[in-house]
Short mmCIF file of C-alpha atoms in Angstrom, two decimals:
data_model
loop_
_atom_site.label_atom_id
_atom_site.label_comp_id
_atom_site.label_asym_id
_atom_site.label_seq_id
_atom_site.Cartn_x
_atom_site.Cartn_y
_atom_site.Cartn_z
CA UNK A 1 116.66 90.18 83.83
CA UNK A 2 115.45 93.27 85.34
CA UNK A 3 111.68 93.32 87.57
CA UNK A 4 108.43 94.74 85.83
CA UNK A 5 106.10 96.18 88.19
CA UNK A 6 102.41 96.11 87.93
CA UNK A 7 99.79 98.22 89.54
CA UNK A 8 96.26 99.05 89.61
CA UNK A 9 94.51 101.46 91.48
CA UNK A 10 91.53 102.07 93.40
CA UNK A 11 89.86 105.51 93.35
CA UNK A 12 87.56 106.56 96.00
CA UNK A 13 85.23 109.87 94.78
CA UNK A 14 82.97 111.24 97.17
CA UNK A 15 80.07 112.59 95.31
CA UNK A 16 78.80 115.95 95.97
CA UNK A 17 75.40 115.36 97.23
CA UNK A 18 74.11 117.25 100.03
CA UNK A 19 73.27 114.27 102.13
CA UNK A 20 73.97 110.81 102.54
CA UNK A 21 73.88 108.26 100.37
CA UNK A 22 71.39 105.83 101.96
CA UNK A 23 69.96 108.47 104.81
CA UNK A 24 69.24 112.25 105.25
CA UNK A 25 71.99 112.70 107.65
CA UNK A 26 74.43 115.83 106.09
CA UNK A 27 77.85 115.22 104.79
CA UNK A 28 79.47 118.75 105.56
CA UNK A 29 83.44 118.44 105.78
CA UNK A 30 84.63 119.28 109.42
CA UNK A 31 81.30 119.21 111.39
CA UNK A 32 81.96 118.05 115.04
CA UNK A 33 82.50 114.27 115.74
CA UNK A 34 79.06 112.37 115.61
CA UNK A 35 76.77 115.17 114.77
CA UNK A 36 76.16 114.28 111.63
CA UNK A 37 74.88 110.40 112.19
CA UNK A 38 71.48 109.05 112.34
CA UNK A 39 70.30 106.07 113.76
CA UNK A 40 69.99 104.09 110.39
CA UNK A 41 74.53 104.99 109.85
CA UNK A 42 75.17 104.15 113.37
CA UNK A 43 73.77 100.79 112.73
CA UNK A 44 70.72 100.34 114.75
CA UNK A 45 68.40 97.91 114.09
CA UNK A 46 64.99 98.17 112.32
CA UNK A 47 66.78 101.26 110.37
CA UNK A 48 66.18 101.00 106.40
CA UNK A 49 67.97 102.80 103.78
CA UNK A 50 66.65 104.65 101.35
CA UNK A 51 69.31 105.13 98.11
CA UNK A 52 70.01 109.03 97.51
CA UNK A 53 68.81 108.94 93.57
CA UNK A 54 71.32 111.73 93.04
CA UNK A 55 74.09 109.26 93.30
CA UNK A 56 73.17 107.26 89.75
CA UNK A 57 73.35 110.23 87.49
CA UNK A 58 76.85 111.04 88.95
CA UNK A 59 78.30 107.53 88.79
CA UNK A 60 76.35 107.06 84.91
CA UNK A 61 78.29 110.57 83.79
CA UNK A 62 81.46 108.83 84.94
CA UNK A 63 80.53 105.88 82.86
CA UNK A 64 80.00 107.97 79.65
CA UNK A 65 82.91 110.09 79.85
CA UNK A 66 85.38 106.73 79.71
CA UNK A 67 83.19 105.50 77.44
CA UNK A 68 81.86 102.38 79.52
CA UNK A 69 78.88 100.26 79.75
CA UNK A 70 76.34 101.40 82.00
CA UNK A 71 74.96 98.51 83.90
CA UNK A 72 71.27 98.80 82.91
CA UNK A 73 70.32 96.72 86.22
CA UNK A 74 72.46 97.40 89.36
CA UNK A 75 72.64 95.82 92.45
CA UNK A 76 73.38 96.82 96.31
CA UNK A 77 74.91 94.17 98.17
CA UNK A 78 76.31 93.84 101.44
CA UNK A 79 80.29 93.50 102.27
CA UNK A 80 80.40 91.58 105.79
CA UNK A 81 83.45 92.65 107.62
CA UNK A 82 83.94 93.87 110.91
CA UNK A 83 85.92 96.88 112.43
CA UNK A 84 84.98 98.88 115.00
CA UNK A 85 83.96 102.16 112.56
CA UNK A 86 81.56 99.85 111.09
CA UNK A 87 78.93 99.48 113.33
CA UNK A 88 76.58 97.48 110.82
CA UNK A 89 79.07 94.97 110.45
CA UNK A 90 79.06 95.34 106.78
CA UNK A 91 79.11 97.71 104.55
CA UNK A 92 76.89 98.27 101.40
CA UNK A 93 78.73 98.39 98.21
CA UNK A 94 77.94 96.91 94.75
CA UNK A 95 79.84 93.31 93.59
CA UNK A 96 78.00 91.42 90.30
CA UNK A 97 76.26 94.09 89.14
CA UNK A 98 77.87 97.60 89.14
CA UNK A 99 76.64 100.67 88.25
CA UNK A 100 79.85 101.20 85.44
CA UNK A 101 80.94 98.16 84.07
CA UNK A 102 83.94 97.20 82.08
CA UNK A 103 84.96 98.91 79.16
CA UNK A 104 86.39 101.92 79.94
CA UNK A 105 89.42 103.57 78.94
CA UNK A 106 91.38 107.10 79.83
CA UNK A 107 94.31 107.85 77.90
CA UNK A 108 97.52 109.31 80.13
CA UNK A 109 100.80 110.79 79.24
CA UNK A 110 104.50 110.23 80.86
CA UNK A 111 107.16 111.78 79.53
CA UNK A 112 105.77 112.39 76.28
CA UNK A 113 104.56 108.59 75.86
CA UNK A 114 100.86 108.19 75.46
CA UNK A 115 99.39 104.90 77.20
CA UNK A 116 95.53 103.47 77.39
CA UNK A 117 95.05 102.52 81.35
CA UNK A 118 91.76 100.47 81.39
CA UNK A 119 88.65 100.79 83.82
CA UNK A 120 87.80 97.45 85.23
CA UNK A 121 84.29 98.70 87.24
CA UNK A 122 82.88 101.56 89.13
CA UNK A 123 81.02 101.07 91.74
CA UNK A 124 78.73 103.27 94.26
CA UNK A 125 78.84 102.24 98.09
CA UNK A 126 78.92 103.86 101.56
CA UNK A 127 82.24 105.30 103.13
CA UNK A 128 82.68 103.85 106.58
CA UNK A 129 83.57 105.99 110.60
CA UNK A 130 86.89 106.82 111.41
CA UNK A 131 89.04 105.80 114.47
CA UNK A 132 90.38 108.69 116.47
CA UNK A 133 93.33 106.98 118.41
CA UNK A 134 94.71 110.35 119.64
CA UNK A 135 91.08 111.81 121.10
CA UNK A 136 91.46 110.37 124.63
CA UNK A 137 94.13 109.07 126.45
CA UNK A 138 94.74 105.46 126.33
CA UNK A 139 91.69 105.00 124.25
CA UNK A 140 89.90 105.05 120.31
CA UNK A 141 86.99 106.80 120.00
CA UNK A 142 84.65 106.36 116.56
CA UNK A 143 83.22 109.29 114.41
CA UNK A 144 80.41 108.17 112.66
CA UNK A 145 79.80 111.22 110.59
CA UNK A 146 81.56 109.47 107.53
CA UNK A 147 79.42 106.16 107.59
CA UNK A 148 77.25 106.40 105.21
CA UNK A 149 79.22 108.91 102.64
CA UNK A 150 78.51 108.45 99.06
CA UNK A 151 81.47 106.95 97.75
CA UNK A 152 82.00 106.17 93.80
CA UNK A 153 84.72 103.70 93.71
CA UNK A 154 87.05 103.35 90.37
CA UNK A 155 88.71 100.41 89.95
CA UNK A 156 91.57 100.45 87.16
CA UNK A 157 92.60 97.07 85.24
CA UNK A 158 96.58 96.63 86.14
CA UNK A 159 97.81 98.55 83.30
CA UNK A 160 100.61 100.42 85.33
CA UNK A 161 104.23 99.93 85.17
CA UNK A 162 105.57 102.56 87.17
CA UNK A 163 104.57 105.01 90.08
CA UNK A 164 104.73 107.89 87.47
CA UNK A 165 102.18 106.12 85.30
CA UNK A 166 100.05 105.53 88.42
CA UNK A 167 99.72 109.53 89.21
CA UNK A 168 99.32 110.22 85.94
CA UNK A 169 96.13 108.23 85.65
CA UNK A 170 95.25 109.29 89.21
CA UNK A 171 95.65 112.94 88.31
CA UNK A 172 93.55 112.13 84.70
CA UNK A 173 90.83 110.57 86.84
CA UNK A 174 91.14 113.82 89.61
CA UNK A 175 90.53 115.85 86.34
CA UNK A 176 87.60 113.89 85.19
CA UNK A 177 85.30 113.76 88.33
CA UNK A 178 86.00 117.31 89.02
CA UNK A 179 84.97 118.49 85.41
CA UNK A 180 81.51 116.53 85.72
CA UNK A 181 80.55 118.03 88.87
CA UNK A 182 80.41 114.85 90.83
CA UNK A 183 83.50 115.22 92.95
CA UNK A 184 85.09 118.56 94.11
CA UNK A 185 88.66 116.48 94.41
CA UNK A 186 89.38 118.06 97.66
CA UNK A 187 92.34 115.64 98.60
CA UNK A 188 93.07 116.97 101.85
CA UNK A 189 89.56 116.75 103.08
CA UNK A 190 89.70 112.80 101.86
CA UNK A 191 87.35 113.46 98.57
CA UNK A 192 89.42 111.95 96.80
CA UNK A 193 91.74 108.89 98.02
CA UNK A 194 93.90 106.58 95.96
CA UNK A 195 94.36 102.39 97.07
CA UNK A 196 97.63 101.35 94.71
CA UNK A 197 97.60 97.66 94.31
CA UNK A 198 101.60 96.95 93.64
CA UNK A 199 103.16 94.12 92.64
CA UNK A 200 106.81 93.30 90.88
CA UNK A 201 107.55 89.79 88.56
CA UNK A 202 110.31 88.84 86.23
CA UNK A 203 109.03 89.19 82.63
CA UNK A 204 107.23 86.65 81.23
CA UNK A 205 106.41 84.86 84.27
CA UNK A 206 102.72 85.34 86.30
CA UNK A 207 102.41 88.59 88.33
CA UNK A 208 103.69 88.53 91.30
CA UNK A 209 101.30 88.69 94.88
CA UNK A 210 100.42 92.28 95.73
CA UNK A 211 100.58 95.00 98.18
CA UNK A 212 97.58 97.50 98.73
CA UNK A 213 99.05 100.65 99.77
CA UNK A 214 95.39 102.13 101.35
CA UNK A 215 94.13 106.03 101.53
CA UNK A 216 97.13 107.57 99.71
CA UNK A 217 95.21 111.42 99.81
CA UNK A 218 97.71 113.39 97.60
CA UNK A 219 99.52 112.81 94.31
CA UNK A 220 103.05 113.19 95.60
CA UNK A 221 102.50 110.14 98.34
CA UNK A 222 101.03 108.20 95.42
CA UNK A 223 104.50 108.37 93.92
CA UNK A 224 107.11 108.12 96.71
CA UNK A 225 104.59 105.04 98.48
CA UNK A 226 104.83 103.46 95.36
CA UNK A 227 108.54 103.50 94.39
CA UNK A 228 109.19 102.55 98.30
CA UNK A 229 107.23 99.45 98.41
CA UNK A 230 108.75 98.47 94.55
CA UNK A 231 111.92 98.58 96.54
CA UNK A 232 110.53 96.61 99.41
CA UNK A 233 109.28 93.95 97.48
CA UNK A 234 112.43 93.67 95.14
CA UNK A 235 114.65 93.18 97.87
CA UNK A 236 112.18 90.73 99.85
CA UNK A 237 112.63 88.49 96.58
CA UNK A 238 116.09 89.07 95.79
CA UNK A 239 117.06 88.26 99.24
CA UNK A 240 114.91 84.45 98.37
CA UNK A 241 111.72 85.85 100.57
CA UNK A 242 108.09 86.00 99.58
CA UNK A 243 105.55 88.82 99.56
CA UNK A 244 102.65 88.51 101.67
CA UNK A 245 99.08 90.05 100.04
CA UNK A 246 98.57 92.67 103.09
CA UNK A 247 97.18 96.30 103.08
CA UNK A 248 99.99 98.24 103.67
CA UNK A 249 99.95 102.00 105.17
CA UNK A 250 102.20 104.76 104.37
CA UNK A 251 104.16 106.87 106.15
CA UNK A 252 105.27 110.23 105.10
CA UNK A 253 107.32 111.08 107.40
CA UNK A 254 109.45 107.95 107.43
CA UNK A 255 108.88 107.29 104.11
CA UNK A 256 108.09 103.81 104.33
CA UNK A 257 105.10 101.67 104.11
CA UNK A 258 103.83 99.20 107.38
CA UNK A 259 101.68 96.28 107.56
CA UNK A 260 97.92 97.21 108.33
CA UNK A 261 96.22 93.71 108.02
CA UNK A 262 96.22 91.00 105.91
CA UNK A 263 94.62 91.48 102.15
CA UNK A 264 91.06 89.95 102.20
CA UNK A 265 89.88 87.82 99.10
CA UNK A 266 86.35 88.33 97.65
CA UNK A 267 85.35 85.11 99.02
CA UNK A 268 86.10 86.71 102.62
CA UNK A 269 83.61 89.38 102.59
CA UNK A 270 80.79 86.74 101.57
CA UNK A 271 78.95 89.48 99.44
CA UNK A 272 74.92 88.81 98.91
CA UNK A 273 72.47 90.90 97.77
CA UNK A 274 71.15 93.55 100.46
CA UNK A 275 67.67 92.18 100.71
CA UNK A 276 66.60 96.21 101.56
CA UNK A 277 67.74 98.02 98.51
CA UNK A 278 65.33 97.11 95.25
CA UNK A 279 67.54 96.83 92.09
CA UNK A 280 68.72 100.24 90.23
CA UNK A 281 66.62 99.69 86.84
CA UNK A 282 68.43 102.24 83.93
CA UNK A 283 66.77 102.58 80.91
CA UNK A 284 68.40 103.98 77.13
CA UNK A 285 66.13 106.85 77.91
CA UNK A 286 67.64 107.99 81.26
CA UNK A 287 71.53 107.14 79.81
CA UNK A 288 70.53 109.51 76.85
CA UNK A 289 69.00 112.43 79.27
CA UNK A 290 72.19 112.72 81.29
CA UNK A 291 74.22 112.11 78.13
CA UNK A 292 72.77 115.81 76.53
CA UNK A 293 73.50 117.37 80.16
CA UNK A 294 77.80 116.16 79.93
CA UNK A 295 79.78 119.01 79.74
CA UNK A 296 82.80 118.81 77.35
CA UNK A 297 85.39 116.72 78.64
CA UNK A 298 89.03 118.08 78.71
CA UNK A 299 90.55 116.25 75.98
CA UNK A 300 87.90 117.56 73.66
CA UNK A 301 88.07 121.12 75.24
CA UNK A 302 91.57 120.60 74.57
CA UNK A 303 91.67 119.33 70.96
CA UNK A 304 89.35 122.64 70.56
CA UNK A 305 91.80 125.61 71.81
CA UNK A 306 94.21 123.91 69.49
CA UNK A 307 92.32 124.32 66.41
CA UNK A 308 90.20 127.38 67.41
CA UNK A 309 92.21 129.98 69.23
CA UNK A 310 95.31 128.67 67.86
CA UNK A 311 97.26 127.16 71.03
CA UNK A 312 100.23 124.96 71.06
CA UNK A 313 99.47 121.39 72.59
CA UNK A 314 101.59 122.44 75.78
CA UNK A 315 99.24 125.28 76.53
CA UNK A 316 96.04 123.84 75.48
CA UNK A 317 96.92 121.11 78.11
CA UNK A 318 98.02 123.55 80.84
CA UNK A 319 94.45 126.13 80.42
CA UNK A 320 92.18 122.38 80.59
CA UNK A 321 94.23 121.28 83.67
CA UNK A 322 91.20 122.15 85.40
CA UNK A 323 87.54 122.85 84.76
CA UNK A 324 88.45 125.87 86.58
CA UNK A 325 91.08 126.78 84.84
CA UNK A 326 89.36 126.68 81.25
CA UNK A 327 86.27 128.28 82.70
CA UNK A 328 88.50 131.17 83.74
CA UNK A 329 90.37 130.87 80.38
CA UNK A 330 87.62 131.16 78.35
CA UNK A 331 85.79 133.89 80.23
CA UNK A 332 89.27 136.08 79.85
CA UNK A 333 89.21 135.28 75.94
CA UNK A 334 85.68 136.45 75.76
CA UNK A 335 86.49 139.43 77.08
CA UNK A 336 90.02 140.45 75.06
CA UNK A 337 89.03 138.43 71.89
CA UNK A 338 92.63 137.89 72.26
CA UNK A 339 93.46 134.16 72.97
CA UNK A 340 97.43 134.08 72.93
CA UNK A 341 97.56 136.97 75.47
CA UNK A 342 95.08 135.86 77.57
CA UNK A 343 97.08 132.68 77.68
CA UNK A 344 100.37 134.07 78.42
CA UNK A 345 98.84 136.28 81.13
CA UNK A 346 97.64 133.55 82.47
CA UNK A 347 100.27 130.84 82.45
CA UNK A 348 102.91 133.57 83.62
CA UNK A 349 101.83 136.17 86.47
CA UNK A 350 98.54 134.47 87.01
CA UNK A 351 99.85 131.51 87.46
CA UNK A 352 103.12 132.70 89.04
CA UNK A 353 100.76 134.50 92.02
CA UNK A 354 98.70 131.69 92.76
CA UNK A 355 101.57 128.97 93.18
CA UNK A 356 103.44 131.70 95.61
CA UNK A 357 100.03 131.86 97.81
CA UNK A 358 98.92 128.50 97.18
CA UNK A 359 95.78 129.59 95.78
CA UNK A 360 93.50 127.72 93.78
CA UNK A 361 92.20 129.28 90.69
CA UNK A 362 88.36 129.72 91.98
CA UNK A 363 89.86 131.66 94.95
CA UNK A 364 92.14 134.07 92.85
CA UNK A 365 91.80 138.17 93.67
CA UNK A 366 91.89 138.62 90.51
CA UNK A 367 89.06 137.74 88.72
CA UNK A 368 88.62 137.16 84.67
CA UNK A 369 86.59 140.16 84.55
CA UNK A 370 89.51 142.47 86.30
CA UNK A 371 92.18 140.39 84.29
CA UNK A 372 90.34 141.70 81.34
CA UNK A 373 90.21 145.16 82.04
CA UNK A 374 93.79 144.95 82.33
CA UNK A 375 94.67 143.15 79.36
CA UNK A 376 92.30 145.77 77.28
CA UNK A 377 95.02 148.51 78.19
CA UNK A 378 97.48 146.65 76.92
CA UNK A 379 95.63 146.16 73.62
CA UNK A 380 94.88 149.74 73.45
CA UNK A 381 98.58 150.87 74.22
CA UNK A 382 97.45 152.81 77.57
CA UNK A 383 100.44 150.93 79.44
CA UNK A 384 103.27 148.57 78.18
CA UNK A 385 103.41 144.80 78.74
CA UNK A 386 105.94 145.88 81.92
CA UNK A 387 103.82 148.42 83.47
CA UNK A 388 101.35 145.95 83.48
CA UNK A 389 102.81 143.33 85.77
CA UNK A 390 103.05 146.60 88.05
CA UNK A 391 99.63 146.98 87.76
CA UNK A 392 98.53 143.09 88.25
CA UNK A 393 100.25 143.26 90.83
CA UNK A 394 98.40 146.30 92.74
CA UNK A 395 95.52 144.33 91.20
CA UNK A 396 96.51 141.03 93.53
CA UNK A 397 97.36 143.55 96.49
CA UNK A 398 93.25 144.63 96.80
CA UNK A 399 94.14 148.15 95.16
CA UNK A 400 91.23 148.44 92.56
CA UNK A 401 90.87 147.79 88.99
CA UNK A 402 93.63 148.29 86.04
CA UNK A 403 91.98 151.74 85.08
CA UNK A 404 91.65 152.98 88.76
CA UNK A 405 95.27 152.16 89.59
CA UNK A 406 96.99 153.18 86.38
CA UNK A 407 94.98 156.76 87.05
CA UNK A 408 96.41 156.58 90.53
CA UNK A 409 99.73 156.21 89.59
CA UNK A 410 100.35 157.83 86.45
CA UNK A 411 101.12 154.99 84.81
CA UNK A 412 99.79 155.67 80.89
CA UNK A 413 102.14 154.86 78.39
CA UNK A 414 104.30 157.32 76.73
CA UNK A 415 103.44 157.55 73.32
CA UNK A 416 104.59 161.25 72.12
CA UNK A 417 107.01 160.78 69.69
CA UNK A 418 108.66 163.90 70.66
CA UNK A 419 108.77 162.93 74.12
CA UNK A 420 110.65 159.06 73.21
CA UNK A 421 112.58 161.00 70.64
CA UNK A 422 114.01 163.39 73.30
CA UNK A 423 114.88 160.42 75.49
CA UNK A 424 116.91 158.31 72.87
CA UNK A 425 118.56 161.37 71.86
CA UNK A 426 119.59 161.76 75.43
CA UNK A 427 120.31 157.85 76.06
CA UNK A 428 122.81 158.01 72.82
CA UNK A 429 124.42 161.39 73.88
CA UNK A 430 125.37 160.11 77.03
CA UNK A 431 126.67 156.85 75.61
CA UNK A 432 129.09 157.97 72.53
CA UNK A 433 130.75 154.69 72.87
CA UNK A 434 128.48 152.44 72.87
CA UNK A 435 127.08 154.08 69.43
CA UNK A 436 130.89 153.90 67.89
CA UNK A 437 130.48 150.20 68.57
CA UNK A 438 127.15 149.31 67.45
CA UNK A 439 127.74 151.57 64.01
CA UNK A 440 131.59 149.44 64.01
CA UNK A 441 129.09 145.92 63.74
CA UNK A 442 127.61 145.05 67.35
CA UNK A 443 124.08 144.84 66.54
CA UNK A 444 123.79 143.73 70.31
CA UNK A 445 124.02 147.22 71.75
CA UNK A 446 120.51 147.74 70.19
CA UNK A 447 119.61 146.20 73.40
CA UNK A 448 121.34 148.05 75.44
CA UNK A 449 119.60 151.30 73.83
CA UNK A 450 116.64 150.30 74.22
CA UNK A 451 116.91 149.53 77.47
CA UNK A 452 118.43 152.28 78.71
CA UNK A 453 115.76 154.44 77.01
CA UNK A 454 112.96 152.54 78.65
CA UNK A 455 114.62 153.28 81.92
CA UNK A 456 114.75 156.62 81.67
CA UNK A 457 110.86 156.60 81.06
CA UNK A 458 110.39 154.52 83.79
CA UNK A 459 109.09 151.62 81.48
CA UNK A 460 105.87 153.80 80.44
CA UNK A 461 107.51 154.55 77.04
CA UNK A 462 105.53 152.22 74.06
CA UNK A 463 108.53 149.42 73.53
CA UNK A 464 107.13 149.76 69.29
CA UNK A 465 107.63 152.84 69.11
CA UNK A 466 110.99 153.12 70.97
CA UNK A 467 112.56 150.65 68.64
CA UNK A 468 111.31 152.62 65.60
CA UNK A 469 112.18 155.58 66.51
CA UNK A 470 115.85 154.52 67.89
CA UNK A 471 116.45 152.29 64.15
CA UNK A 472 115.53 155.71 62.92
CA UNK A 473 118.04 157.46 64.64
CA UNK A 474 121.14 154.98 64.18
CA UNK A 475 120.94 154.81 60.59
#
């Protein structure tokens, strides 16, 4: 009898307001240590919050796009706990009454299988400090600036069975917050963070006690964390061990995962209300508002450049990877009315140029509107499909737009018939065999005409009309 793992996951978004989520203090990413703290996040007393309204809308859109309930009363309470980047002693997150309650669902895909993963809860609270162990010798100092972050927290039923299954719904969920607008899924700069909750049982018999592997901050860690601690576990219990419930860290460059502390119950953090925050009251009215402001969601987006611009499933799912990505997408289509092309372009050199400079699509050289220009020219036969990648790539390099660099350097297709005509005759003079065989049966050596003709114009001859013209001439 083989092991089944199970694993749920906990999501931390940081909205994208411009201040904090229970005071005015800023939240800008890299600002130096402590500037960005007030007197209410570093704890003092007498200090009362006052909840950033801009966080409800964002944590409600999340609600409708998994198709949720929205909590119509929710409730701040306070989680007591101490570490030392906590200066409150607690910190104030939602328990009973969340903001998204159960209900929702996101659909993922492994390997071609399609699975439901199920949203237990989303709840807002407050990110807490950090620890720098490495600022002075032989001692931690505390950043504050964090404290106080507004954090949406997405809490996944245990629906996983594998760490592949795990990123898939992480990278679903990375998708999701970034097309609302709430979270810009920066990874790196901890906007988005990932808590796996693993376990591993026999089939058929209870779950088995869990691991939390804590701030996993990019999707390949999610994985190889994962299928390390599956093997920890395993060979804890086949060796006739136990698994403790601990928070576990991970280590990248070991590859292993370490004890952090020990897992705390619900019970531990004695939750109560937080007698300074008045219940969030949402009405049908206020649901329905931000309802007519939700953009269309990926899948939909999706199931739309299937049916309207004729995309295979593959490449629908490639152009919605990202709200970038279709905004770009559909700004190229508007411009080339051609929606194949536009696709190719940009799933091959487009694509191809921003993996090789690690580029994210918002931060391309090349812009829709100068991807456009260049695509047009191919439409209108000024250069061939291979000229073109010579041209994108001047385009990439800073050297103007397709027009101004195909004037620079000469690059308009050839299409004089007399001129292409001259060069096959040339290409099949100077092969004699090569003819012999193709007019003996070797209907490959087409290929090799055509490519020698398309040589010798230095790839501006049209491609149509030098296979025309060179059937012509073998008849």
């Amino acid at each position: 009898m083989t092991w089944e793992v199970v694993i749920g996951l906990e999501i931390h978004a940081q909205l994208t307001t411009q201040t904090k989520i229970f005071s005015g203090s800023a939240i800008a990413y890299g600002a130096q240590p402590n500037t960005q703290a007030n007197l209410l996040d570093l704890g003092m007393p007498g200090q009362l919050p006052v909840l950033n309204k801009a966080v409800i809308p964002a944590a409600i859109k999340l609600g409708l796009a998994i198709g949720a309930n929205i909590g119509r009363k929710s409730v701040f309470d306070r989680k007591n706990y101490f570490y030392p980047d906590l200066p409150k002693g607690y910190q104030t997150s939602q328990f009973t009454y969340p903001i998204v309650d159960k209900g929702g669902v996101v659909e993922i895909e492994v390997d071609g299988v399609k699975k439901k993963i199920g949203v237990t809860r989303a709840h807002l609270e407050e990110d807490a400090g950090k620890s720098m162990h490495d600022a002075f010798p032989g001692m931690t100092g505390i950043d504050l600036n964090r404290a106080g972050t507004p954090l949406l927290e997405i809490v996944s039923e245990p629906d996983m069975r594998s760490a592949k299954e795990a990123v898939a719904y992480a990278k679903k969920m990375h998708e999701l917050v970034q097309y609302l607008g709430i979270c810009d899924g920066n990874m790196q700069e901890g906007s988005f963070r990932v808590d796996s909750n693993v376990s591993v049982h026999k089939p058929g018999t209870p779950f088995g006690t869990r691991a939390e592997l804590k701030n996993i901050n990019s999707f390949k860690f999610i994985e190889a964390a994962i299928e390390i601690e599956i093997e920890r576990q395993i060979e804890i219990l086949e060796s006739g061990g136990k698994v403790v419930q601990e928070t576990r860290l991970y280590d990248a460059d070991k590859n292993e995962t370490r004890s952090m502390r020990a897992k705390e119950e619900a019970n531990d953090y004695r939750y109560f209300p937080c007698p300074d925050l008045l219940p969030v009251i949402i009405t049908d009215e206020d649901i329905e508002a931000i309802r007519a402001e939700m953009p269309e969601m990926p899948d939909g987006k999706r199931d739309r450049y299937m049916s309207e611009f004729g995309l295979s499933e593959y490449d629908a799912a490639v152009l919605t990877a990202s709200r970038g990505m279709a905004e770009y997408f559909e700004g190229l289509v508007a411009l080339t009315k051609d929606a194949k092309l536009s696709a190719n372009w940009m799933m091959g050199e487009l694509s191809k140029a921003l993996n090789q400079h690690n580029l994210d699509i918002k931060n391309s050289p090349v812009s829709a509107a100068m991807l456009g220009g260049l695509l047009a020219k191919i439409l209108d036969n000024t250069i061939s499909g291979k000229i073109a990648k010579q041209v994108f790539d001047a385009m990439w390099k800073g050297e103007g737009s397709a027009e101004e660099i195909i004037a620079a350097k000469g690059l308009v297709q050839i299409t004089d018939s007399s001129a292409i005509e001259k060069l096959i005759d040339e290409v099949l003079a100077a092969n004699p065999n090569q003819v012999e065989a193709y007019k003996a049966g070797q209907e490959k050596m087409f290929g090799f005409f055509v490519g020698q003709v398309m040589k010798a114009s230095q790839g501006q001859a049209s491609p149509g009309q030098v296979n025309q013209l060179l059937k012509d001439k073998l008849k």
